[in-house]
Structures are given as C-alpha cells and as structure tokens.
mmCIF file of C-alpha atoms and ligand atoms in Angstrom:
data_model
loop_
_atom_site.group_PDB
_atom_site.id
_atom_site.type_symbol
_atom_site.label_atom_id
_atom_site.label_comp_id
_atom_site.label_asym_id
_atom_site.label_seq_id
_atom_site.Cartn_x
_atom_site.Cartn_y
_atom_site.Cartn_z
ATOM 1 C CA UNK S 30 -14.420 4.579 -17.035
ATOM 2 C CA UNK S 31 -12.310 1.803 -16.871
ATOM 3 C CA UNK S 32 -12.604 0.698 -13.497
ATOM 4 C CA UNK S 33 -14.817 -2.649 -14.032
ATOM 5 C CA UNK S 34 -11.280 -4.078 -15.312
ATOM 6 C CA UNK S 35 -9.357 -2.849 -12.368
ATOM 7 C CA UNK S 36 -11.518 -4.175 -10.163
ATOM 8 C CA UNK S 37 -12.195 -7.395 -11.413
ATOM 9 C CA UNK S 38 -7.984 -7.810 -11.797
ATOM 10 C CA UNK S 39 -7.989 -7.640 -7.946
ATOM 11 C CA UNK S 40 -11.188 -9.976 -7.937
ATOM 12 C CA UNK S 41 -13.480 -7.668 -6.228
ATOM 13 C CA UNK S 42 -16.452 -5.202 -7.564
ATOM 14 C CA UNK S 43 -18.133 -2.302 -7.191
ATOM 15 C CA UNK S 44 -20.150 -3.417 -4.568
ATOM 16 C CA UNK S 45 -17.141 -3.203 -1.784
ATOM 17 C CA UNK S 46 -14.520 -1.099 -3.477
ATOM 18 C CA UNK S 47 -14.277 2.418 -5.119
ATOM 19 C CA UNK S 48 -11.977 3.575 -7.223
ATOM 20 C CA UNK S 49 -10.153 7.022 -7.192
ATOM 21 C CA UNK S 50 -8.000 7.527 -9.443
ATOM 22 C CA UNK S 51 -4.695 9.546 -8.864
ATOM 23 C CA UNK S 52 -1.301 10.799 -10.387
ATOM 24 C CA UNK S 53 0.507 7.328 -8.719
ATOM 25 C CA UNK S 54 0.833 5.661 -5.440
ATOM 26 C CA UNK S 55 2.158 8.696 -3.958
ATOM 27 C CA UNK S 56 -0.181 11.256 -4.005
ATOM 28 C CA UNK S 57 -3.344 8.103 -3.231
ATOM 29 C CA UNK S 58 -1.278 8.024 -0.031
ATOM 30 C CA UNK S 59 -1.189 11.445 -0.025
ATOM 31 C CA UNK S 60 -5.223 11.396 -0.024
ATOM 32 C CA UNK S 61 -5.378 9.025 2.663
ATOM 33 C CA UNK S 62 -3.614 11.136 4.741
ATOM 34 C CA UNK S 63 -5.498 14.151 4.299
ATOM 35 C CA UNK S 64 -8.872 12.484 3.991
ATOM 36 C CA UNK S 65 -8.763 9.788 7.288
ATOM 37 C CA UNK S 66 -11.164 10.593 9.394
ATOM 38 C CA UNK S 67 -8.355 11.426 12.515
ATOM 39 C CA UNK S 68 -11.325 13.590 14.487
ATOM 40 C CA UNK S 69 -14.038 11.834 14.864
ATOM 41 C CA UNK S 70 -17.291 14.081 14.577
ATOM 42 C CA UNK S 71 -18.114 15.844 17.859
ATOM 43 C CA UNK S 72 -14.236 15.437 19.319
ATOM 44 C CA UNK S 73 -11.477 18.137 19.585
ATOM 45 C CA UNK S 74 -8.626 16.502 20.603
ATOM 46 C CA UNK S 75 -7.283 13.658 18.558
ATOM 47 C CA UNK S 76 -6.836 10.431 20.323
ATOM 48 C CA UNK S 77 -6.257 8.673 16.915
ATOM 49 C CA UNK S 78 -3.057 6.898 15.790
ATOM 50 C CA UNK S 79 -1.095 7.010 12.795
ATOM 51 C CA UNK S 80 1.079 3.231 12.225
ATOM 52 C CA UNK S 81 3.204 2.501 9.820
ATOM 53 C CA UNK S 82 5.750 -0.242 9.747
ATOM 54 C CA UNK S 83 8.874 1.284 9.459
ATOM 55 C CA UNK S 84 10.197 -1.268 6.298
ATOM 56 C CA UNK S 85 7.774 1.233 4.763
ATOM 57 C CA UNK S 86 8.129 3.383 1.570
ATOM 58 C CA UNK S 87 9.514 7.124 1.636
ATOM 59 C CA UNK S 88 5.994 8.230 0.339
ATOM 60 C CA UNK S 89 4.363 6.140 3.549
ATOM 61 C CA UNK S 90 6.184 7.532 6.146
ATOM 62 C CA UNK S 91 5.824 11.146 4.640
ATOM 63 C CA UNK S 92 2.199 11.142 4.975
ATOM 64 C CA UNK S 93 3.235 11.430 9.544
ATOM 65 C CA UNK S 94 4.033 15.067 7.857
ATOM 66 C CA UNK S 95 0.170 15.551 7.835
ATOM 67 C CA UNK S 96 -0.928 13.849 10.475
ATOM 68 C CA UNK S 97 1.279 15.815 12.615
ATOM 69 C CA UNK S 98 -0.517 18.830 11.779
ATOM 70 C CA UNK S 99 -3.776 17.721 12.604
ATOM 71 C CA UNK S 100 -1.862 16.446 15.831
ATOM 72 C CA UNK S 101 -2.273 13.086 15.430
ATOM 73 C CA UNK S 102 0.771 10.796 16.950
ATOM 74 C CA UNK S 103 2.837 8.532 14.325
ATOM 75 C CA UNK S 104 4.222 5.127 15.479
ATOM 76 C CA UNK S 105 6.614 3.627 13.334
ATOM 77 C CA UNK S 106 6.251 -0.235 14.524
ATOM 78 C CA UNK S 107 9.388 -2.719 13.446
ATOM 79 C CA UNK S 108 8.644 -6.014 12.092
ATOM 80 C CA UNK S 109 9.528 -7.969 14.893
ATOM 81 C CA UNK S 110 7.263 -5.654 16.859
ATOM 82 C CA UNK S 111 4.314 -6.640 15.012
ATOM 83 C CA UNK S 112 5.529 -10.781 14.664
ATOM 84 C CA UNK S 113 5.670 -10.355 18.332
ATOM 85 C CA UNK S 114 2.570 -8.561 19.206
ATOM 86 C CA UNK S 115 0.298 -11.713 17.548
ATOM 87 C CA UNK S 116 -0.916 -11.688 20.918
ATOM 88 C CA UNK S 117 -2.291 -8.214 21.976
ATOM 89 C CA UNK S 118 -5.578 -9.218 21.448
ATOM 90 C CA UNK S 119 -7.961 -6.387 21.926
ATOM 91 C CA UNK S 120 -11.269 -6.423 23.941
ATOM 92 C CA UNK S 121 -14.339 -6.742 22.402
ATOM 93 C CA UNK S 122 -15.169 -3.541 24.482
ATOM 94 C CA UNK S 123 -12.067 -1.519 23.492
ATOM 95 C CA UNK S 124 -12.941 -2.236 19.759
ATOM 96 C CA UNK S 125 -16.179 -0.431 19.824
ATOM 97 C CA UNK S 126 -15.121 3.114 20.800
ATOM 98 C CA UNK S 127 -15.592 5.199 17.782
ATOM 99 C CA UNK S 128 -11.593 6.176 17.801
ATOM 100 C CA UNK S 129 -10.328 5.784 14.247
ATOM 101 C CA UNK S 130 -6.613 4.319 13.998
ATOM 102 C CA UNK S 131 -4.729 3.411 10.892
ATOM 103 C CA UNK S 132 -2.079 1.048 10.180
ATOM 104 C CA UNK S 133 -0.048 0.959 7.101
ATOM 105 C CA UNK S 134 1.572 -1.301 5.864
ATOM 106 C CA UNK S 135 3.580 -2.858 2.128
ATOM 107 C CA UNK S 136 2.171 -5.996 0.893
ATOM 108 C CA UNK S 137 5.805 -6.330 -1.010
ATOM 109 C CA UNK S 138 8.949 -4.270 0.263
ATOM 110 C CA UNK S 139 10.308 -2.042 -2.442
ATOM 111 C CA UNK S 140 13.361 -2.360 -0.841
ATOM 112 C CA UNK S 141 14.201 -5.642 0.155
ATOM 113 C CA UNK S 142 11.283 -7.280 -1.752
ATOM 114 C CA UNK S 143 10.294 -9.183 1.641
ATOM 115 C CA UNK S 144 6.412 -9.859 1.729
ATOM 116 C CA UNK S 145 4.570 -9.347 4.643
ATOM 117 C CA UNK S 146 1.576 -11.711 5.994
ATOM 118 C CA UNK S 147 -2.040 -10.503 3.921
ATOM 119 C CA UNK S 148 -3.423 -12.034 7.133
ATOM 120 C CA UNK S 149 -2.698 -9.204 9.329
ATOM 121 C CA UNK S 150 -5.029 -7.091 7.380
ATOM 122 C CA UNK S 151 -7.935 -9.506 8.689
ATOM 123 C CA UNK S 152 -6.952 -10.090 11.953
ATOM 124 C CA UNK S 153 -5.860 -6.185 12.719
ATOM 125 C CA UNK S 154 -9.432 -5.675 11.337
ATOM 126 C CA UNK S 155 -11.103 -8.283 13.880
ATOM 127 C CA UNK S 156 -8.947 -7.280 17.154
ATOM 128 C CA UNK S 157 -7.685 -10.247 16.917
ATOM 129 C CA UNK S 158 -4.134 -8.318 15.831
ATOM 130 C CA UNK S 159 -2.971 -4.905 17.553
ATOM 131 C CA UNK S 160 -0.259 -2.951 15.924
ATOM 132 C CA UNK S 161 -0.314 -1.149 19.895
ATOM 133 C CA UNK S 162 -2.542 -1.806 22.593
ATOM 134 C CA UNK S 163 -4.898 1.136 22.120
ATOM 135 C CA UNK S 164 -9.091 1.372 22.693
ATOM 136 C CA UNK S 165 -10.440 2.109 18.745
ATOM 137 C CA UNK S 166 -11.280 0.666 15.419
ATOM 138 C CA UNK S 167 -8.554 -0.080 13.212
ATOM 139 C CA UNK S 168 -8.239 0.336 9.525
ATOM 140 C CA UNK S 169 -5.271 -1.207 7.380
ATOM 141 C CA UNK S 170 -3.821 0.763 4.505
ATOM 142 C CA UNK S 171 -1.984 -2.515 2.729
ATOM 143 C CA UNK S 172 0.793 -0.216 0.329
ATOM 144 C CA UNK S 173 0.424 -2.700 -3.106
ATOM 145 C CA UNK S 174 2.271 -0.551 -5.381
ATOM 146 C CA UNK S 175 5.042 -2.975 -4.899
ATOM 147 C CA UNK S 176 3.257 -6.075 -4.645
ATOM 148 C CA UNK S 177 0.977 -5.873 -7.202
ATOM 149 C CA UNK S 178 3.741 -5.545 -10.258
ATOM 150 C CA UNK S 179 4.642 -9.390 -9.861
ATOM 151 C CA UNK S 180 1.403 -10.650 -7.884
ATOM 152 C CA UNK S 181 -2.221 -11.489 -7.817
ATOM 153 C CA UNK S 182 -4.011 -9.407 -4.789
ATOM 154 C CA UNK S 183 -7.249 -11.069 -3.998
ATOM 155 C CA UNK S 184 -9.596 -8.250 -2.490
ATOM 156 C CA UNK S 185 -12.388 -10.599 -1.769
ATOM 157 C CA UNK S 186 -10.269 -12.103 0.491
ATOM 158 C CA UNK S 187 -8.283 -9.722 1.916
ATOM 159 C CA UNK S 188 -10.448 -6.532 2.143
ATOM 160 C CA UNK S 189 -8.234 -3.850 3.150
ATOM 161 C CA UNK S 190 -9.466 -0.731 3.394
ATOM 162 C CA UNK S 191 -7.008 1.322 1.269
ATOM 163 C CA UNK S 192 -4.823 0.108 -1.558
ATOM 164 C CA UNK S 193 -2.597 2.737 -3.364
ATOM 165 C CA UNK S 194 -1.264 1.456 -6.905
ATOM 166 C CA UNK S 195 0.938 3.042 -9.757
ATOM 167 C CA UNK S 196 0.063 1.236 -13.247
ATOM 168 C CA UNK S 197 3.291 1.310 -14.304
ATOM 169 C CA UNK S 198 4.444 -0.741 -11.609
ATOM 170 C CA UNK S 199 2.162 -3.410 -13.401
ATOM 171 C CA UNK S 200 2.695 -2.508 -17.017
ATOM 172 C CA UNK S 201 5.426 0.106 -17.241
ATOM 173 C CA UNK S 202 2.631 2.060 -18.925
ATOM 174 C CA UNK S 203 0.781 4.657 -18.216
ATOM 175 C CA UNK S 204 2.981 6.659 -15.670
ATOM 176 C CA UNK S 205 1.578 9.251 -14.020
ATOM 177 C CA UNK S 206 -1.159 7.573 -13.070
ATOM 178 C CA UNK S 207 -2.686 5.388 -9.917
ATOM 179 C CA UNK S 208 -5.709 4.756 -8.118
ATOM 180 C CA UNK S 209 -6.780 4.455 -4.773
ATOM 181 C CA UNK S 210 -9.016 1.677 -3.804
ATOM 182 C CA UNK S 211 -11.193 2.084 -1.185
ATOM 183 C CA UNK S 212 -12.947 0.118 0.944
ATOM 184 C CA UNK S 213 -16.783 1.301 0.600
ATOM 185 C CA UNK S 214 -17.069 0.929 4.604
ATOM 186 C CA UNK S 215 -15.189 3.868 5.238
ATOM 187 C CA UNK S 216 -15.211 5.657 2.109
ATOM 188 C CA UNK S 217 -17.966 7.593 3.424
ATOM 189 C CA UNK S 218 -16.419 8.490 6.374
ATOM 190 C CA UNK S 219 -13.512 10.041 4.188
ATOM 191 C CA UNK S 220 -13.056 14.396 4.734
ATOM 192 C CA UNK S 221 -12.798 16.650 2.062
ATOM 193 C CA UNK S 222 -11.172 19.795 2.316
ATOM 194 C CA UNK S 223 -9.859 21.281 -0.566
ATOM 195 C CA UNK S 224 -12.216 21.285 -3.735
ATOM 196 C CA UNK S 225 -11.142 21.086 -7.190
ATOM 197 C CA UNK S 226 -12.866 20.863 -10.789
ATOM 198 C CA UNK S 227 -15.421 18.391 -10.770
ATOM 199 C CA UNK S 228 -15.945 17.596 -7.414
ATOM 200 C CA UNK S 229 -18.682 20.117 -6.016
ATOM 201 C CA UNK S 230 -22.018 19.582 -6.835
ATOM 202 C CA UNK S 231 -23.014 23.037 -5.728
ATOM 203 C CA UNK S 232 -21.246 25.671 -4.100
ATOM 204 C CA UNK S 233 -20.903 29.710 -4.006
ATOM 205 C CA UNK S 234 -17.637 31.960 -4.970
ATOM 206 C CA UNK S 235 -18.263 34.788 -2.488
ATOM 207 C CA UNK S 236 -19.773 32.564 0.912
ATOM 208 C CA UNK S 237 -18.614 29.541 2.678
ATOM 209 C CA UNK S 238 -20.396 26.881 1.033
ATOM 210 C CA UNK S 239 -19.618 23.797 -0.625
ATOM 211 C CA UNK S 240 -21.731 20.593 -1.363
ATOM 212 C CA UNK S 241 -19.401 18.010 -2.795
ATOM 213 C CA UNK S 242 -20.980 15.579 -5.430
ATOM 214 C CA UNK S 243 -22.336 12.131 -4.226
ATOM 215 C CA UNK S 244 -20.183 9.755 -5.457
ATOM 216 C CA UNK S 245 -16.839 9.069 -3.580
ATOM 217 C CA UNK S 246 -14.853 9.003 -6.890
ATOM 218 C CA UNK S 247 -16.321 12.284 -8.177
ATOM 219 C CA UNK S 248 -15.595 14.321 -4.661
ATOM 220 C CA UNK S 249 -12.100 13.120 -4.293
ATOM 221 C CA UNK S 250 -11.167 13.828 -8.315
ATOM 222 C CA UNK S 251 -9.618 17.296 -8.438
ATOM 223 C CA UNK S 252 -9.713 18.530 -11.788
ATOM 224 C CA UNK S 253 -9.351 16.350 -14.851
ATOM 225 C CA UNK S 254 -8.078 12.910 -14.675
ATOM 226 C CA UNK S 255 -5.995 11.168 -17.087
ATOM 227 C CA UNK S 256 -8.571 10.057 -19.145
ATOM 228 C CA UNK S 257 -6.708 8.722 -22.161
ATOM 229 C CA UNK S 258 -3.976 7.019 -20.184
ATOM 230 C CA UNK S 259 -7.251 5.696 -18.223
ATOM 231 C CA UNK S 260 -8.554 4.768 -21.473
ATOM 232 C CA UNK S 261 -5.174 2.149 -21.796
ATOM 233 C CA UNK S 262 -5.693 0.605 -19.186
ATOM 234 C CA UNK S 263 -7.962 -1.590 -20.494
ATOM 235 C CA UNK S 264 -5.463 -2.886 -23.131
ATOM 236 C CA UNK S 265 -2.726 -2.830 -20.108
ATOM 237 C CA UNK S 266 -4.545 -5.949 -18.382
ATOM 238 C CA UNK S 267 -5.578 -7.608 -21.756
ATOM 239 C CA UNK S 268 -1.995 -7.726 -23.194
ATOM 240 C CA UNK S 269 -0.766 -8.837 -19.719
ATOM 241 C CA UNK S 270 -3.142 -11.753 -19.773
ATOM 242 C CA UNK S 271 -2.242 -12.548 -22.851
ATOM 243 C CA UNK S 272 1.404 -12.492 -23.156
ATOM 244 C CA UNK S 273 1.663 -14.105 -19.742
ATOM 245 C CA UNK S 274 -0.952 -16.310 -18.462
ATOM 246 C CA UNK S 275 -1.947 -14.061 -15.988
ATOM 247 C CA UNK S 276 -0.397 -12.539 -12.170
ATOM 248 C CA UNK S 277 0.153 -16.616 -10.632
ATOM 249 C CA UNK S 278 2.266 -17.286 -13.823
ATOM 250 C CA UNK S 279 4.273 -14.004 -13.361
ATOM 251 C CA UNK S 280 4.476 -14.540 -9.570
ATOM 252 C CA UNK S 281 6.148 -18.145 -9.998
ATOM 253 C CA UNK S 282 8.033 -16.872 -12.835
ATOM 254 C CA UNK S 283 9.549 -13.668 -11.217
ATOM 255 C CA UNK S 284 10.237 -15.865 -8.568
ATOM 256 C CA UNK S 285 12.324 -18.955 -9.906
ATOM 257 C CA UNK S 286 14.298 -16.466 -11.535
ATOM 258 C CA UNK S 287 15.423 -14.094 -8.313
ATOM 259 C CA UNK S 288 15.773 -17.409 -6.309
ATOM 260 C CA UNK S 289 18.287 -18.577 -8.787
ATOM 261 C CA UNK S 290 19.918 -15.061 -8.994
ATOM 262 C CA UNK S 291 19.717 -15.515 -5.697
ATOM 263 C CA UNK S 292 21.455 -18.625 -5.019
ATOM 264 C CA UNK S 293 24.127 -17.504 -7.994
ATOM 265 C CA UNK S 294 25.133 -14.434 -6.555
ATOM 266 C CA UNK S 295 25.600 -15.771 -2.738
ATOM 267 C CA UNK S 296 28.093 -18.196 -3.667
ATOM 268 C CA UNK S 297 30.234 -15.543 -5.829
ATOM 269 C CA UNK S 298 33.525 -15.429 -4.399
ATOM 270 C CA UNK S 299 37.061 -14.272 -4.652
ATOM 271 C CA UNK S 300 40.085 -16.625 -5.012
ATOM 272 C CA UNK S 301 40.847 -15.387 -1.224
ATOM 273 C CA UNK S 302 37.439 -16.788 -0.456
ATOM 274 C CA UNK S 303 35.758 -13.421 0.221
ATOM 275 C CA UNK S 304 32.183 -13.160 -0.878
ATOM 276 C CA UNK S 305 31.876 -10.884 -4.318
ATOM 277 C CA UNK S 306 28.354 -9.243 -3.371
ATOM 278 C CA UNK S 307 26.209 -8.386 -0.010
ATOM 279 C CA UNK S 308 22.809 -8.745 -0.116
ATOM 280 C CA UNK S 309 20.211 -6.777 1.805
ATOM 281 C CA UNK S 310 17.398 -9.145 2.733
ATOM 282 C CA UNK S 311 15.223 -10.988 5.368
ATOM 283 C CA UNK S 312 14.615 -14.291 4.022
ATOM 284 C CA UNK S 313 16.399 -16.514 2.412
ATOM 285 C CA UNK S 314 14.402 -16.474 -0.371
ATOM 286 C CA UNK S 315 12.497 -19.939 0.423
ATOM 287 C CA UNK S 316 9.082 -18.911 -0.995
ATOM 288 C CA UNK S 317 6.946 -16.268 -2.948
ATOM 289 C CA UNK S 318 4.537 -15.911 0.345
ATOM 290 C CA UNK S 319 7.633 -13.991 1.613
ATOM 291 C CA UNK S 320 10.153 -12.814 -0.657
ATOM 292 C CA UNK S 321 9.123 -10.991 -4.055
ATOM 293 C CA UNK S 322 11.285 -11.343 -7.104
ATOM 294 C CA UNK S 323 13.323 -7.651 -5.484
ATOM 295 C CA UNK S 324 17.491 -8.440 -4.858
ATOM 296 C CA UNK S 325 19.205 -5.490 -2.854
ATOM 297 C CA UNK S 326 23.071 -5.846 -2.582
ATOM 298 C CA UNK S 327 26.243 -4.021 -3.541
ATOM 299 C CA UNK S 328 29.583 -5.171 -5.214
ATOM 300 C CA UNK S 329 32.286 -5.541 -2.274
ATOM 301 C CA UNK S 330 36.241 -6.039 -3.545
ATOM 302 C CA UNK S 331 38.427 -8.735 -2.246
ATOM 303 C CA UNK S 332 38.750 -7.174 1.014
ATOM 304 C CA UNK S 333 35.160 -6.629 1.893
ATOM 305 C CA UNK S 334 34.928 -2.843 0.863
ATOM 306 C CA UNK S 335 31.577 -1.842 -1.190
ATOM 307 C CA UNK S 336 32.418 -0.661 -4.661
ATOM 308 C CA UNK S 337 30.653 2.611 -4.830
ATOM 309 C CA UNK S 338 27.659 3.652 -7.375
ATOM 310 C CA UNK S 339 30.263 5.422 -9.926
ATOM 311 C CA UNK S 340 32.537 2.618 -10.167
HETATM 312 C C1 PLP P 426 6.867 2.635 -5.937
HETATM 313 C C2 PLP P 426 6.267 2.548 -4.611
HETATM 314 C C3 PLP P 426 5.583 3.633 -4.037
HETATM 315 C C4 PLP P 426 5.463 4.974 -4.712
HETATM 316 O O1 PLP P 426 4.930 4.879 -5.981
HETATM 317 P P1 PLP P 426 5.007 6.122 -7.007
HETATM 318 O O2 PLP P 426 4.610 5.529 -8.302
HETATM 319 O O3 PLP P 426 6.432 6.620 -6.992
HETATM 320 O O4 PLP P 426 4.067 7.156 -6.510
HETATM 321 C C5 PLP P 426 5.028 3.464 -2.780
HETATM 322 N N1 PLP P 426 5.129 2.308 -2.126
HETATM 323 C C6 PLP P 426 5.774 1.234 -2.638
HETATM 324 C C7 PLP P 426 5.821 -0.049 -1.849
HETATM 325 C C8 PLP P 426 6.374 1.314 -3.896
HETATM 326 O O5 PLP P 426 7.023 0.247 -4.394
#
C-alpha cells in the first residue's frame, strides 16, 4: 500500500525500514513513546533514559509525559551540551549492556529552522557520541517532520531508528496523515499494549489473551488507516518530482530565497537607525547544512518595542 514510494523518496527499502502509518507526526511520536522498549525483558526497575534536545517540538517533549509513568527519567540536553559532549566517548564495554536509551532529536527546527548535524545519528549509534555518559545502547529518534518539507533525507546513509513525518509538511496534502519509519533492528523489540482493529491475529473476549499479527505494520495499525489519502500519496511524490526537479532543487531553492529574506529584513531600519524586525535564529544563515528555509522574528517600532500579533 503505498509504501514502496515512501521508501524509495528517503532512498531506503523494505529490507531496513518499516512503515507505520499514523494520523501525523504527533501521534508516530506518540507510538514511540508508548512502544520503546524502556524495561528490558527480565528487569523491574527502569534504568533507561529518555533525551531529547530541548530546541525540540511541543509533540517531542510531550512524549516525557509517558515515560514518566513507566518511570523512566527525561533529560532535556541543550545544544551546546551536545556540541560539547563530541567527546564522551563511551566504552566498548558500557555499550553492550542490554539498557535501552533514546535520544531525540529534529533534523530541521520548526522554530528557528536551524539544522542539526545527521552525523550524530551515526556516531550516537557507534558510542562514538553520548548525549550523557550512561552504560546502554542508544537509539536516535531523528524528528523529520520539519526537515523533510524542504529536504532530501538519505536513510541509507543515515539510518536512524525512528523517523516521524506528516505528508502535508511535504505536499500540503493529505493532512491527517503520517508514518513512522522504523528501523527493522528494533522494530521487533517494539511493545504493544493496547490492541485495536486489525492488529491481533488471534485473541479471546472473555480471557487474557492476545497474539498480535506478524508484521510490525499490521500490530501497530489500530483500526483503519487512511487508505484513500494513502492511496494519494503516490501522486503526492510524482507531482513533486515533476513540478520541481526533485528535494536538492527545493532545498537550494527554499534556501536562496530565506537567505535573501534574510539579508533584506536585517538591514531594515528606521530613519533613527533602529532595526525594523528581530529575528530569532542561530546561524547566520551561511548554508542549507544548517539553516532551513524557516525565518522567526517580530516587527519592533522605532523604539525597539515588539508590535504585538493583533496589530
Ligand atoms: C510539525 C512538526 C511536528 C508535529 O507534526 P504534526 O503534523 O502537527 O503532528 C513535530 N515535529 C516537528 C519538527 C514539526 O515541524
């Protein structure tokens, strides 16, 4: 059902990634949270971690909500923290323990637009990166929903283990409906506990017993999906290709024009020499590897105050 194309748009297959497909970005993230495997088999107390870097989105930082009841910690990590921890190298010892952690993190800023190395997904991966110095296996939830609207994500290259998407993001059609991509080395490691439509393969009304289907798609599906905004999808990616060229076009594209908003806007001023906007950002908007084509700023008057929202 449509998922050949969507994998093949983020140059990967079958072979390595599942898809799941969800109401948006939100509730994949949603999934992830609920379906991480925090407890490892066999354990009672939690020793796992929940990162996130705190230029995260809303729906991101939410999903600490769940982990919290399962008593797994949350560490919101700052981007310097993580520039600065290039060296916490983990030992090859300390990487073996069984101890699941996840870090999450946006390829793109929805906020700022600032992009964020694909490299750390690798190296937090290998050891060679540690969000904090813990004994465990990491696992790197890279938040695309942003990124992917104005960029081509290479999956063969950087194989994260979850990706959360909205297609609108990418198309502005259909809404209401994402996917989450899953890396197929922990996809079977993934819990299930509520069961919806679809998703047992056997299982009786009056006892405890449920045996979920085999495929990782099919347990995780609750109920009916979308299938005729699925069914679009198809024509989503083949219009996109066509009218532009393809994601490297758009990503250049997007770009020249914010870093000429960019540079336009900045240099606004007032006759008394005060600047006419403010703009929210990290970089200065040097090079698609780390800005997106995103502008945050407000209108200020001649004397520096913001002009609200109404005016
Ligand atoms: C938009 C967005 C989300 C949430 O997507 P929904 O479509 O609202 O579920 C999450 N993360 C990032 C980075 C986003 O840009």
């Amino acid at each position: 059902m449509g998922t050949k194309r969507i994998l093949q748009h983020f140059h990967t297959t079958a072979e390595d990634y599942t898809i799941i497909f969800t109401s948006g970005c939100t509730a994949a993230l949603k999934l992830v949270a609920e379906a991480f495997p925090w407890i490892p088999e066999g354990t009672k107390q939690p020793s796992s971690r929940f990162c996130y870097l705190t230029d995260s989105h809303t729906s991101v930082v939410g999903m600490r909500g769940i982990t919290a009841s399962m008593n797994v910690l949350s560490v919101p990590i700052k981007p310097k923290e993580i520039f600065l921890s290039e060296k916490n190298v983990l030992p090859a010892e300390e990487q073996n323990c069984m101890t699941p952690h996840l870090f999450s993190y946006p390829a793109q800023s929805n906020f700022s637009g600032t992009r964020y190395p694909l490299s750390w997904i690798q190296d937090i991966k290998s050891g060679k990166l540690c969000p904090i110095k813990i004994p465990g296996k990491w696992f790197v939830l890279l938040d695309a929903a942003s990124y992917v609207s104005s960029s081509p994500l290479d999956l063969g290259v950087h194989q994260a283990d979850f990706i959360p998407i909205s297609f609108y993001k990418i198309f502005g059609f259909p809404t209401g409906l994402g996917a989450l991509l899953v890396n197929n080395r922990i996809a079977p490691l993934l819990r299930k506990t509520y069961f919806g439509g679809g998703t047992a393969a056997a299982y009786l009304t009056g006892e405890d017993f449920y045996f979920p289907r085999k495929s990782i798609a099919e347990r995780f599906e609750d109920g009916t999906a979308s299938f005729l905004d699925i069914v679009a999808l198809k024509h989503g990616f083949d219009v996109l290709e066509k009218l532009t060229g393809g994601m490297e076009k758009i990503n250049q594209h997007t770009f020249a024009l914010a870093h000429y908003t960019y540079t336009v806007l900045s240099t606004l001023k007032y006759a008394n020499g005060a600047p006419v906007v403010r703009i929210y950002s990290d970089t200065d908007f040097s090079s698609p590897d780390v800005q997106g084509p995103i502008i945050n700023f407000n209108v200020l008057d001649e004397n520096g105050e913001v002009i609200g929202f109404s005016q």
